[in-house]
Short mmCIF file of C-alpha atoms and ligand atoms in Angstrom, two decimals:
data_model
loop_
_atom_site.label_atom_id
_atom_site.label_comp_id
_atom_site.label_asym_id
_atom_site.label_seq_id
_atom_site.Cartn_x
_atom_site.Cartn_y
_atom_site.Cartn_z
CA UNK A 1 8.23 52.03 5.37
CA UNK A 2 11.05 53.05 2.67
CA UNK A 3 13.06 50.63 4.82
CA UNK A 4 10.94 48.07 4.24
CA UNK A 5 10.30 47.76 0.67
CA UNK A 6 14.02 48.47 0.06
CA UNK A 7 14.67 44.74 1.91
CA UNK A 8 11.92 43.29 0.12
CA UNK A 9 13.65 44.76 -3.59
CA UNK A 10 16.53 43.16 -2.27
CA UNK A 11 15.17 39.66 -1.10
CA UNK A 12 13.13 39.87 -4.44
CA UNK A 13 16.33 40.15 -6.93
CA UNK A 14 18.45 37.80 -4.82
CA UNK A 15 18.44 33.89 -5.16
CA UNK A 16 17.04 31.99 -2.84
CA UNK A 17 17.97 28.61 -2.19
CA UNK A 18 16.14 24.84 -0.64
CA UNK A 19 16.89 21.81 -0.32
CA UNK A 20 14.79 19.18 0.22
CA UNK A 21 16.18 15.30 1.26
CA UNK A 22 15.53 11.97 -0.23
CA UNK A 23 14.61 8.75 2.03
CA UNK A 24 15.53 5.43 3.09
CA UNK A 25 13.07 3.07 4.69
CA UNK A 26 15.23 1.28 7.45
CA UNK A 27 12.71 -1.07 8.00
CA UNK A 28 8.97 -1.36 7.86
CA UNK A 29 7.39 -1.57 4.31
CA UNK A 30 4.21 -1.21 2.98
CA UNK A 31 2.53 -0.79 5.93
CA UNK A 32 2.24 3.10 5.86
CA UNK A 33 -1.42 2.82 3.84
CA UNK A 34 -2.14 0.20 5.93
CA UNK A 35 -1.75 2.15 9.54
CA UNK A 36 1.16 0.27 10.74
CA UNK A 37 4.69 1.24 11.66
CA UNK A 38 7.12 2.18 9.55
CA UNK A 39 11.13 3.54 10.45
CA UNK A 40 12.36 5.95 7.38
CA UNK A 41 15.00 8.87 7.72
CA UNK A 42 15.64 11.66 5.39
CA UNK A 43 18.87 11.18 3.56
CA UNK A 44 21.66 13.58 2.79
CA UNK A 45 20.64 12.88 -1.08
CA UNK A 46 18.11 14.84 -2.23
CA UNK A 47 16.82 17.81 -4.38
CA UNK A 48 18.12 21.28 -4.56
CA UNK A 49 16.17 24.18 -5.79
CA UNK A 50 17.46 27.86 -6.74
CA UNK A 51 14.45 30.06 -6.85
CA UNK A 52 14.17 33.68 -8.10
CA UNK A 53 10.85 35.80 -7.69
CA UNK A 54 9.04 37.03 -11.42
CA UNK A 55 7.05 39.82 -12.46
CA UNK A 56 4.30 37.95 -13.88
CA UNK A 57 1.74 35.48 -12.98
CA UNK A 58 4.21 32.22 -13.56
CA UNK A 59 5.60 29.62 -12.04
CA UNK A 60 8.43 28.85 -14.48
CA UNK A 61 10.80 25.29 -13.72
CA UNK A 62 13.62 23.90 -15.28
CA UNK A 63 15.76 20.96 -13.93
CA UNK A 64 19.09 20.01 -14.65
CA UNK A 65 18.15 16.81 -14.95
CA UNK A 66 15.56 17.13 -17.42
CA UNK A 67 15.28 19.13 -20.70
CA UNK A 68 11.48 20.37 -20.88
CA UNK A 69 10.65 23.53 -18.84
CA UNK A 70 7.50 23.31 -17.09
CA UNK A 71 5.05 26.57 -16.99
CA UNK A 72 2.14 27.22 -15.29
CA UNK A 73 0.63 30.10 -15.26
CA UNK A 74 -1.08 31.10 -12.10
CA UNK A 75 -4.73 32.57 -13.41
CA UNK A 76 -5.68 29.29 -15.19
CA UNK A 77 -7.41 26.32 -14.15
CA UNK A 78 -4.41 23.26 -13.63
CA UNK A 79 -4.46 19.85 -15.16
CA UNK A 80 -2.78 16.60 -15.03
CA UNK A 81 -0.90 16.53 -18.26
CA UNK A 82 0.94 12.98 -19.21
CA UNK A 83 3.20 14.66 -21.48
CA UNK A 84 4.48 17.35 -18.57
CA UNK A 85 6.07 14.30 -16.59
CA UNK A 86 8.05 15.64 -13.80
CA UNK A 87 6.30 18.84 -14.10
CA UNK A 88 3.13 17.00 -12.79
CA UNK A 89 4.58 17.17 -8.95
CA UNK A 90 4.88 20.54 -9.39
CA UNK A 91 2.01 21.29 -10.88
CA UNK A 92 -0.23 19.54 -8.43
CA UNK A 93 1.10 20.97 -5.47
CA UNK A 94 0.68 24.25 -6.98
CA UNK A 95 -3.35 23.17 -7.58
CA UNK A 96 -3.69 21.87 -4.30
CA UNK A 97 -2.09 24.93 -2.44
CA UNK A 98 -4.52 27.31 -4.48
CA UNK A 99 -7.24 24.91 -3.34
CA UNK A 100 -6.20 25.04 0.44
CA UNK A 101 -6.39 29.10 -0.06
CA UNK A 102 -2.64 29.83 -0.81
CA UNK A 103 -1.61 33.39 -3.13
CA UNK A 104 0.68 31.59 -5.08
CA UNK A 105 3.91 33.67 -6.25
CA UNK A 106 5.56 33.90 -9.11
CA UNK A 107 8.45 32.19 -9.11
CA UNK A 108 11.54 30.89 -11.35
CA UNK A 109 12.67 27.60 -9.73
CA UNK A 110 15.89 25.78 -10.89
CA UNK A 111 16.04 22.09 -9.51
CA UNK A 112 19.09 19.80 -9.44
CA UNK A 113 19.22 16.37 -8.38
CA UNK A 114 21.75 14.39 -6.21
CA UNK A 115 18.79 11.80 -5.54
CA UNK A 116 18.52 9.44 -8.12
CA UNK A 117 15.16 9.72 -9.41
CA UNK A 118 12.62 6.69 -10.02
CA UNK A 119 14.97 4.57 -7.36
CA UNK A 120 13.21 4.10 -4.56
CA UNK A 121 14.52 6.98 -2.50
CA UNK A 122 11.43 9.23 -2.74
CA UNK A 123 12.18 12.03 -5.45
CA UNK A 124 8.72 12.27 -6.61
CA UNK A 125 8.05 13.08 -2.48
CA UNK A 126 10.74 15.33 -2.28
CA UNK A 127 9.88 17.45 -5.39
CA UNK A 128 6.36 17.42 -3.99
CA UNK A 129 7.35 18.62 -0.60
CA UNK A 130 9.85 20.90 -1.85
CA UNK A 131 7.89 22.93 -4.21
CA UNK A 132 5.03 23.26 -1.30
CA UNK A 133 7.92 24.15 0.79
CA UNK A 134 9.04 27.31 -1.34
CA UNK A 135 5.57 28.26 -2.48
CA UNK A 136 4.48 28.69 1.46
CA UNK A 137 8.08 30.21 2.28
CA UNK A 138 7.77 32.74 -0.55
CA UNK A 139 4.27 33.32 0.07
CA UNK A 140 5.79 34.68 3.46
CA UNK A 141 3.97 31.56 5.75
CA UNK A 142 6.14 31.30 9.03
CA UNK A 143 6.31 28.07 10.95
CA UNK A 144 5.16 25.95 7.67
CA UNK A 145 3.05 23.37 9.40
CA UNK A 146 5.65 20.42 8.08
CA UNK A 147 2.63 17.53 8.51
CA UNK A 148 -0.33 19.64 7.16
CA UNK A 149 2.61 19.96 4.17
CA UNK A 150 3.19 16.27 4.34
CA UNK A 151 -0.50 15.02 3.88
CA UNK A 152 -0.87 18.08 1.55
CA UNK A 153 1.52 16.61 -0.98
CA UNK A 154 0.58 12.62 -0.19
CA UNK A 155 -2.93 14.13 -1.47
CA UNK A 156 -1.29 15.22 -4.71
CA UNK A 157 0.11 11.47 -5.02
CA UNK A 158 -2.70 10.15 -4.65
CA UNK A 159 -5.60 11.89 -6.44
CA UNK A 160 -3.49 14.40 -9.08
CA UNK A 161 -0.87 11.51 -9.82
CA UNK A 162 -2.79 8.39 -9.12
CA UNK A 163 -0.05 6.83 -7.20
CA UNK A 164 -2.17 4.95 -3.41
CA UNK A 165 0.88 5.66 -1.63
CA UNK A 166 1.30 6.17 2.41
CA UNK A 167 2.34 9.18 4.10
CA UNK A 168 5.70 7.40 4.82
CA UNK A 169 7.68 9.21 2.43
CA UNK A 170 6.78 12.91 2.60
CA UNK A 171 6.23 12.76 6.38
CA UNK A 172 9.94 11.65 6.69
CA UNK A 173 11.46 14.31 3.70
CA UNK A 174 9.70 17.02 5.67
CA UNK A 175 9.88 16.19 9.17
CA UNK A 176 13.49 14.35 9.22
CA UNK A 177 15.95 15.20 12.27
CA UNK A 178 19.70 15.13 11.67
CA UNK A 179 21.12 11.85 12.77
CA UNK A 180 17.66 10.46 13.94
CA UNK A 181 15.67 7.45 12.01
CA UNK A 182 11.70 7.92 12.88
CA UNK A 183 9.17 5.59 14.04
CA UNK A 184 5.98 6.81 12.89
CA UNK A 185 2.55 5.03 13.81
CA UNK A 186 0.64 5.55 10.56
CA UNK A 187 -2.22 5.37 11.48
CA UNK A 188 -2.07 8.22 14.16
CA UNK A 189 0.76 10.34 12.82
CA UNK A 190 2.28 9.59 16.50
CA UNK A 191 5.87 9.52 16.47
CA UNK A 192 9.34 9.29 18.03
CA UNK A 193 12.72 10.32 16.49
CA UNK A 194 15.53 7.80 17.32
CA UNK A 195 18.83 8.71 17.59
CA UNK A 196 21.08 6.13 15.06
CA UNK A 197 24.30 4.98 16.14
CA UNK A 198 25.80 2.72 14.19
CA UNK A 199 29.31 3.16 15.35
CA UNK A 200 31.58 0.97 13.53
CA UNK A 201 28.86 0.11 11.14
CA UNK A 202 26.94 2.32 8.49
CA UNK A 203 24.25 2.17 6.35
CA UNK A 204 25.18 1.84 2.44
CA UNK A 205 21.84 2.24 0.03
CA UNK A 206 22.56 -0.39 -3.29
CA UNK A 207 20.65 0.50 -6.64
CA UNK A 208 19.95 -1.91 -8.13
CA UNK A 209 19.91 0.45 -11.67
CA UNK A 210 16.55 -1.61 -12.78
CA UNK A 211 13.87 0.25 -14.76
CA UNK A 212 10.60 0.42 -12.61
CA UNK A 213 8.31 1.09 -14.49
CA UNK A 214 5.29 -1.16 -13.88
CA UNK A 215 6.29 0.46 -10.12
CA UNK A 216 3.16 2.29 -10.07
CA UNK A 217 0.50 0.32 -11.01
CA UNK A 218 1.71 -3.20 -9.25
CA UNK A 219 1.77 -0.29 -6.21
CA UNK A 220 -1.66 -0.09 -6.39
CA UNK A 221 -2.53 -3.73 -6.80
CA UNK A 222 -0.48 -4.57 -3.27
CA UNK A 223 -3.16 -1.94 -2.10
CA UNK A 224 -5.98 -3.02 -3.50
CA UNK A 225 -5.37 -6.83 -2.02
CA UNK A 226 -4.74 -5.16 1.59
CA UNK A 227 -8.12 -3.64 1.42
CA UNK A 228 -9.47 -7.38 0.17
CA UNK A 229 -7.80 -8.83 3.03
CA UNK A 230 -9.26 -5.73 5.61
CA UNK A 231 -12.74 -6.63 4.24
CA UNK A 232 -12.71 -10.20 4.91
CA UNK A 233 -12.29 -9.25 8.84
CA UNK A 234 -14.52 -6.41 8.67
CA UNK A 235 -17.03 -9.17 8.53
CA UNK A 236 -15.94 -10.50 11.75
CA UNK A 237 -15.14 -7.52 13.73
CA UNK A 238 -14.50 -4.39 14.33
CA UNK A 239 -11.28 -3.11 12.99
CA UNK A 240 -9.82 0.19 10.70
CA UNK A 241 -7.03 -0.64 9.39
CA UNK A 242 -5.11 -4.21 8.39
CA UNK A 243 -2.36 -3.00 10.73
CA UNK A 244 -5.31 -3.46 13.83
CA UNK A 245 -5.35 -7.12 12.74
CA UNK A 246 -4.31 -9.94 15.03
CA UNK A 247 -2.34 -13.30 13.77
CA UNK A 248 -5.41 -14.82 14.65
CA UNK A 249 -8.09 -12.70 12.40
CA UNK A 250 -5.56 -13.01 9.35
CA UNK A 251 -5.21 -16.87 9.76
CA UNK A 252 -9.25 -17.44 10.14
CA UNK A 253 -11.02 -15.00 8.52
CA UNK A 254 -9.37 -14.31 4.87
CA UNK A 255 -10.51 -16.45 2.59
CA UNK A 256 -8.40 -15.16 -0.47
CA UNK A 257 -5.00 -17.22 -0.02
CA UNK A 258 -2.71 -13.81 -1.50
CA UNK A 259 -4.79 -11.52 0.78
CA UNK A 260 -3.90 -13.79 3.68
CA UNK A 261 -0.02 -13.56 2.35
CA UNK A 262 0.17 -10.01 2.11
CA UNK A 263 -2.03 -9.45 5.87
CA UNK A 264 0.55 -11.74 7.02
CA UNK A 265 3.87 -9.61 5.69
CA UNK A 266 2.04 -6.69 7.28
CA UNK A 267 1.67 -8.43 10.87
CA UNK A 268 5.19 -9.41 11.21
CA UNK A 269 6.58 -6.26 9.40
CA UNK A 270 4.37 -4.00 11.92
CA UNK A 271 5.98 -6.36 14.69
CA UNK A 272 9.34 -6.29 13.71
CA UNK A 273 9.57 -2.42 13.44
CA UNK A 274 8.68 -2.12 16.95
CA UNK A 275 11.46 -4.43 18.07
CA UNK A 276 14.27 -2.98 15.30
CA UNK A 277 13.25 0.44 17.74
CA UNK A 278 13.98 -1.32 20.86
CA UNK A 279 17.32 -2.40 19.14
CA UNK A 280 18.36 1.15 18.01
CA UNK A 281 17.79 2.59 21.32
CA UNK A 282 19.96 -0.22 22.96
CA UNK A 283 22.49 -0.11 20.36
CA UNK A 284 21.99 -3.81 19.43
CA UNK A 285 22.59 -3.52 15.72
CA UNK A 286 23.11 -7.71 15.00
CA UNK A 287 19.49 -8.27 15.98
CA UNK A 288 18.88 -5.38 14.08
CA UNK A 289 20.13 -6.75 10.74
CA UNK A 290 18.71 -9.58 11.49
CA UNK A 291 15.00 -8.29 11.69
CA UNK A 292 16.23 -6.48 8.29
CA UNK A 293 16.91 -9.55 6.91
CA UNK A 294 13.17 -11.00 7.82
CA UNK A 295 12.01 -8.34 6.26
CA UNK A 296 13.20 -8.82 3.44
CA UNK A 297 12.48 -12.61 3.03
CA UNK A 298 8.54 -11.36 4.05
CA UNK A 299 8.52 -8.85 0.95
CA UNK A 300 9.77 -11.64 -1.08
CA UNK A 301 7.63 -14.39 0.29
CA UNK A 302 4.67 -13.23 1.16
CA UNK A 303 4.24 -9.63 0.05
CA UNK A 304 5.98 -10.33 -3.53
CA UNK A 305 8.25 -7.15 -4.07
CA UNK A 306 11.16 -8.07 -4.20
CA UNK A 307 12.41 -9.40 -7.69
CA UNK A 308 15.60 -11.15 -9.08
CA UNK A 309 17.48 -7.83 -8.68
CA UNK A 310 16.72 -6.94 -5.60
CA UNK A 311 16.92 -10.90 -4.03
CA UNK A 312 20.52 -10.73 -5.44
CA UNK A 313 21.52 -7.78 -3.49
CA UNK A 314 19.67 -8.79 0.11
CA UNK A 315 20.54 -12.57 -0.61
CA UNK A 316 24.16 -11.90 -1.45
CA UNK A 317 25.28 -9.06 0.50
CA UNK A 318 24.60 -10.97 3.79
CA UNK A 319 26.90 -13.97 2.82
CA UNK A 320 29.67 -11.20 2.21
CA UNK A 321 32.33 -10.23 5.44
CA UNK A 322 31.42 -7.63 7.05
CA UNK A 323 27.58 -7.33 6.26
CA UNK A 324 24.96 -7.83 9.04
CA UNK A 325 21.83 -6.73 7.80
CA UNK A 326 20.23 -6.39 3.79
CA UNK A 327 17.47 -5.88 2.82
CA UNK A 328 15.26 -3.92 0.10
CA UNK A 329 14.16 -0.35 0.52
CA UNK A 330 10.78 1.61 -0.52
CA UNK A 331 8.36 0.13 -2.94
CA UNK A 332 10.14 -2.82 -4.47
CA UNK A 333 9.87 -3.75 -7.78
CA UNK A 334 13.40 -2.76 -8.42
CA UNK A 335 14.41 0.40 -6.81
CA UNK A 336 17.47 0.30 -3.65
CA UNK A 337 18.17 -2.44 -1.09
CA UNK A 338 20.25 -1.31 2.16
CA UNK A 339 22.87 -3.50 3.87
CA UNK A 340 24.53 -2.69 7.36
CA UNK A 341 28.19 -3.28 6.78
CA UNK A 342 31.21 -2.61 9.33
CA UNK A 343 32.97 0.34 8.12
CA UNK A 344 35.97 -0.97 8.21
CA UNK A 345 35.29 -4.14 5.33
CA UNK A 346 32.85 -1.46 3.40
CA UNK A 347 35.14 -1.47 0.35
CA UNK A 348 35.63 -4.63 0.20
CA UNK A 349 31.65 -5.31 0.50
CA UNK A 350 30.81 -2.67 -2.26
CA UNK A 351 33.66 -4.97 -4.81
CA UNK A 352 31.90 -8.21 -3.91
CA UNK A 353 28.64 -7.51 -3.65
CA UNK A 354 29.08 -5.26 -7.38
CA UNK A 355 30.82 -8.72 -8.83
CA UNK A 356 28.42 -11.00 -7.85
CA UNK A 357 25.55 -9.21 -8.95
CA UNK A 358 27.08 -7.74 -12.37
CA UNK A 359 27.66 -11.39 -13.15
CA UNK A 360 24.32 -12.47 -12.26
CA UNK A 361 22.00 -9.36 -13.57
CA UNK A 362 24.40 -8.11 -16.17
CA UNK A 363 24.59 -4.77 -15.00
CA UNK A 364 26.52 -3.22 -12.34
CA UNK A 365 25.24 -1.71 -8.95
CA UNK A 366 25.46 1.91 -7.88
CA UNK A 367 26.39 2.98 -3.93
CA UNK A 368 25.43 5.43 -2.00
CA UNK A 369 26.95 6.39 1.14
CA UNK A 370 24.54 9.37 3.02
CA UNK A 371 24.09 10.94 6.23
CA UNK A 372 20.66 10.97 8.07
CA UNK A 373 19.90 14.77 7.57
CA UNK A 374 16.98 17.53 8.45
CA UNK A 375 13.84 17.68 6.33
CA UNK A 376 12.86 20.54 3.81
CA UNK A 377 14.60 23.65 4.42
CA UNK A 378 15.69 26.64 2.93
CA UNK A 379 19.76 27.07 2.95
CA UNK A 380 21.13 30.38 4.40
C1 GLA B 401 6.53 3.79 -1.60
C2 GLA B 401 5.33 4.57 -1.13
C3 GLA B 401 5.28 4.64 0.41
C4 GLA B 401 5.38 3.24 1.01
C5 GLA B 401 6.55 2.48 0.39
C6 GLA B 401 6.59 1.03 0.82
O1 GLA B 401 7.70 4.44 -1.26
O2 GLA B 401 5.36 5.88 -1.64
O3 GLA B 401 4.12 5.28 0.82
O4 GLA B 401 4.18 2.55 0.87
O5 GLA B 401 6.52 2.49 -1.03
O6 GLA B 401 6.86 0.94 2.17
#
């Protein structure tokens, strides 16, 4: 017994730390809220957190990123508070744990940021997951269930920040495998982890360093015309989700001509995931860039994404030696693009490409080299 608490007075004055990664979308976008397949893998970017236990009913955060502190304290009702910006991740998972039955320590957590944040890469999903992480680790949970934590904190996205986003992004920061992309069916939560060997070629994210900030709400529009475009067939047949659809359904039964564009993007984005799979596993990366490349022309064409900045990168990188695959990453609307580039020329790439598009855009890029890593985890 004296044993006991004597470990716990230790754990409880000694820092603790996490780390939760970022993501990159290899290919397969905006299909995630419409139960298709998408191929993400968590990123050695991401979000640290040192966290220290407190005597009082508080959760108390600071970041070194931002100035405010955010503090809740634990025996009052939580609210969505516009003015407590980041804090509103953490505050909602902190609601929504309480809600799902959770004793909520006390806690002091201190984030810091290698993940740029607003780019595309999933911070807000890797603060979310994070903080539900620690709060379930501290609470003394073992085996964290990492999907009931991933659909815990999409909930928070979706109803405490308002944000109609997939499960794409905090499946793949809290399930990610070291060196593996994965190739989740949406719809079913099914999934396989792919080993990624790109040999003498590697993945290089591009930021394009554009504000986003309509990001959210032209999110939800793309949404709202999917479920236009699911209703039309619903008329017809039979289905649950856009990503059921056939060519044939999309072409005859949507009568809205941008519902039919973006059911169309989510056909042959669903179609080319499975086959950039088949290419992984066979190691047959120039078909690969290739289907990246399609996908990008799609979420410029037809799904209307993409933007100046992010056309620049896809459109420019793949003229450049070297390069044979580009495309953009996440949402859209500004935010990352992702080339495949042989190692060898990837200097060279990162000078042209940062040329072309500083004398185009008038700003320059930022790169970011990574590693595919594991998901949420606390650091021993
Ligand atoms: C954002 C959303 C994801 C997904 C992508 C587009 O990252 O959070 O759920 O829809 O955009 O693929």
């Amino acid at each position: 017994m004296l044993k006991q608490v004597q470990h716990d007075e230790i754990k409880y004055m000694k820092t603790r730390k996490y780390f939760c990664p970022g993501r990159v979308c290899l290919i397969g976008e905006h299909l995630d809220y419409n139960g298709g397949f998408v191929m993400p893998a968590a990123i050695s970017l991401g979000i640290h957190a040192n966290v220290k236990s407190r005597n009082d009913n508080k959760i108390v955060c600071s970041s070194a990123q931002f100035s405010h502190i955010v503090e809740i304290d634990l025996s009052q009702p939580i609210e969505h508070e516009t003015q407590a910006g980041w804090g509103n991740y953490v505050k909602g998972v902190v609601k929504y744990l309480q809600g799902a039955g959770l004793i909520i320590p006390a806690l002091e957590i201190e984030f810091s940021a290698d993940l740029p944040s607003g780019a595309g890469l999933s911070s807000s999903a890797a603060l979310e997951v994070l903080v539900a992480y620690i709060l379930q680790n501290e609470a003394g949970i073992e085996n964290i269930d990492r999907i009931k934590t991933a659909l815990l904190c999409k909930e928070v996205e979706n109803d405490f920040i308002g944000v109609k986003c997939g499960i794409m992004d905090q499946f793949s920061v809290a399930t990610g495998k070291k060196e593996h992309a994965v190739i989740l069916n949406c719809e079913t939560l099914e999934h396989e982890f792919v080993p990624v060997n790109t040999g003498d070629y590697g993945f290089i994210i591009i930021n394009t360093n554009k504000r986003r900030e309509l990001a959210g709400s032209k999110f939800n529009e793309r949404k709202s015309e999917c479920e236009t475009a699911l209703k039309f067939i619903q008329k017809h047949k039979t289905i649950k989700s856009l990503g059921e659809a056939t060519k044939e359904d999309i072409l005859n039964f949507i009568e809205d001509a941008t519902a039919q564009k973006r059911a169309l993007h989510v056909f042959e984005e669903n179609q080319r995931v499975q086959l950039a799979g088949g290419c992984l596993k066979k190691g047959d990366l120039l078909q690969f860039g290739l289907l990246m490349n399609a996908s990008h022309q799609s979420l410029k064409n037809l799904y209307e994404v993409t933007g100046i900045e992010l056309d620049t990168i896809a459109e420019t990188a793949i003229t450049i030696s070297g390069c044979i695959g580009a495309r953009m990453t996440g949402a859209g609307f500004g935010g990352c693009g992702i080339a495949l580039v042989k190692k060898s020329e990837m200097n060279l790439f990162k000078e042209k490409l940062n040329e072309i598009y500083t004398a185009q855009i008038g700003y320059p890029l930022s790169f970011y080299e990574f590693e595919i890593s594991d998901g949420v985890g606390e650091k021993h």
